[in-house]
Coordinates of C-alpha atoms in Angstrom, one line a residue:
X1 CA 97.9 92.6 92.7
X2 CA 94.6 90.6 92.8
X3 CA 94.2 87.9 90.1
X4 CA 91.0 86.4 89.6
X5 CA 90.4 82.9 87.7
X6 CA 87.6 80.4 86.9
X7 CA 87.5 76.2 86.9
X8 CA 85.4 73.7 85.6
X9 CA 85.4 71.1 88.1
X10 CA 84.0 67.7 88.8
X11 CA 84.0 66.0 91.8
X12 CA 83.4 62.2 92.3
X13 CA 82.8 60.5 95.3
X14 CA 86.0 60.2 97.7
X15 CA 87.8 62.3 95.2
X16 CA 90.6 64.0 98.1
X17 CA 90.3 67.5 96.0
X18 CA 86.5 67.5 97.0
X19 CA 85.6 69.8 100.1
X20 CA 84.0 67.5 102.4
X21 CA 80.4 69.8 102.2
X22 CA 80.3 69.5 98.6
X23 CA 78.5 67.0 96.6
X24 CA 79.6 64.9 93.9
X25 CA 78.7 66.8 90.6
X26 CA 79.9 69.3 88.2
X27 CA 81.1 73.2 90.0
X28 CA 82.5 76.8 89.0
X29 CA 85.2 77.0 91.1
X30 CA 85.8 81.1 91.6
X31 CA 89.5 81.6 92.7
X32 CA 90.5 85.5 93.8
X33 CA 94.0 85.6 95.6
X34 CA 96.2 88.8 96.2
X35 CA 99.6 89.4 97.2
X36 CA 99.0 91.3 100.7
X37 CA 100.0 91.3 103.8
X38 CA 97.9 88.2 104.5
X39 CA 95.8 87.1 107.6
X40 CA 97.0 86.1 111.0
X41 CA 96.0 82.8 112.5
X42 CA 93.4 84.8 114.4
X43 CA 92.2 86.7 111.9
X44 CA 91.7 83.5 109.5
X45 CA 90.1 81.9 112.1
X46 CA 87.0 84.5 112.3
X47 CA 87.3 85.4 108.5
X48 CA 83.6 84.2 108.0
X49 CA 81.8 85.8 111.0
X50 CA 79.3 88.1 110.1
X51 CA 80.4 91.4 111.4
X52 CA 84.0 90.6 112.2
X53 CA 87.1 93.4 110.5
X54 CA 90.2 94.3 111.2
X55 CA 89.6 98.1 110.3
X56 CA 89.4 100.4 112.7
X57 CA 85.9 101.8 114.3
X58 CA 83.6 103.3 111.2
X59 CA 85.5 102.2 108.5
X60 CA 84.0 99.0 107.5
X61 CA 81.3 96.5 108.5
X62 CA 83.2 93.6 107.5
X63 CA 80.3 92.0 106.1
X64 CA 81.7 91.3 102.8
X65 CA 82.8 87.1 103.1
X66 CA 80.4 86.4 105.6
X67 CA 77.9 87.5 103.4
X68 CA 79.4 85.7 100.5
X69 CA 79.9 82.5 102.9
X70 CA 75.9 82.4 103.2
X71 CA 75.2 82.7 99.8
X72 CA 77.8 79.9 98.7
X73 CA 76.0 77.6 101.6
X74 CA 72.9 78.7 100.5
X75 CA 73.1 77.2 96.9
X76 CA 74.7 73.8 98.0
X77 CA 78.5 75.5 97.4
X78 CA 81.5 76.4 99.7
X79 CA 83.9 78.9 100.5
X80 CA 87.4 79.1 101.7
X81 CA 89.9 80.6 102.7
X82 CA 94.3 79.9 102.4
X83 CA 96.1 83.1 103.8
X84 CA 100.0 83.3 105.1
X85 CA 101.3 86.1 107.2
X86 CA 103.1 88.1 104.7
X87 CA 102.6 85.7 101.5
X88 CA 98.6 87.3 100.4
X89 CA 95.1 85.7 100.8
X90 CA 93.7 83.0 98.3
X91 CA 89.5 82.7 98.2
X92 CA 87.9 79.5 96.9
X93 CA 84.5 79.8 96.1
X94 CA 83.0 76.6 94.5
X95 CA 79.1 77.0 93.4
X96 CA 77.7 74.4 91.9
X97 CA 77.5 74.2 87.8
X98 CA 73.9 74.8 86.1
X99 CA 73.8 72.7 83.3
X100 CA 73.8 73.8 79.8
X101 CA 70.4 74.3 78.2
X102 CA 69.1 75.3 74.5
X103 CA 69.3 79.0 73.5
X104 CA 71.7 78.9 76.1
X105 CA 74.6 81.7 75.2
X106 CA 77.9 80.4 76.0

């Protein structure tokens, strides 16, 4: 099962739920997490690298959240990753909020 879910968040200075590369301000914080097999220490630990997969020769790049990491660093956001042998895989993506603006479709 994957479940996805969106958060308003707002971080202040020295607020301890605030990823160290963020800025204070106003974020989307994306949150995917499955119920899988889950990553090994190993595997966690090279997530992010462009190129890096676990499948087998020609059946994946593994491009997919190193490609995502860039993009989040890219517009001032971060990405991570919580996984547990046997307990799934939780990605945090927090992107920076665009303010609300008139017209604006909500």
């Amino acid at each position: 099962i994957i479940t996805i879910k969106t958060i308003k968040r707002y971080f202040k200075e020295g607020d301890t739920n605030k990823p160290p590369s963020l800025s204070p301000g106003d974020y989307v914080e994306v949150i995917f997490s499955d119920n899988g097999v889950g990553m090994s220490r190993e595997v966690h630990s090279r997530a992010f690298e462009p190129f890096f997969t676990t499948k087998a020769q020609g059946e994946g790049s593994g491009l997919g959240l190193s490609v995502v990491y860039g993009i989040a660093r890219q517009h001032d956001g971060e990405i991570r990753a919580e996984s547990k042998e046997g307990m799934g895989t939780t990605i945090r993506l927090f992107l920076p909020a665009i303010p609300e603006w008139p017209g604006a479709y909500i």
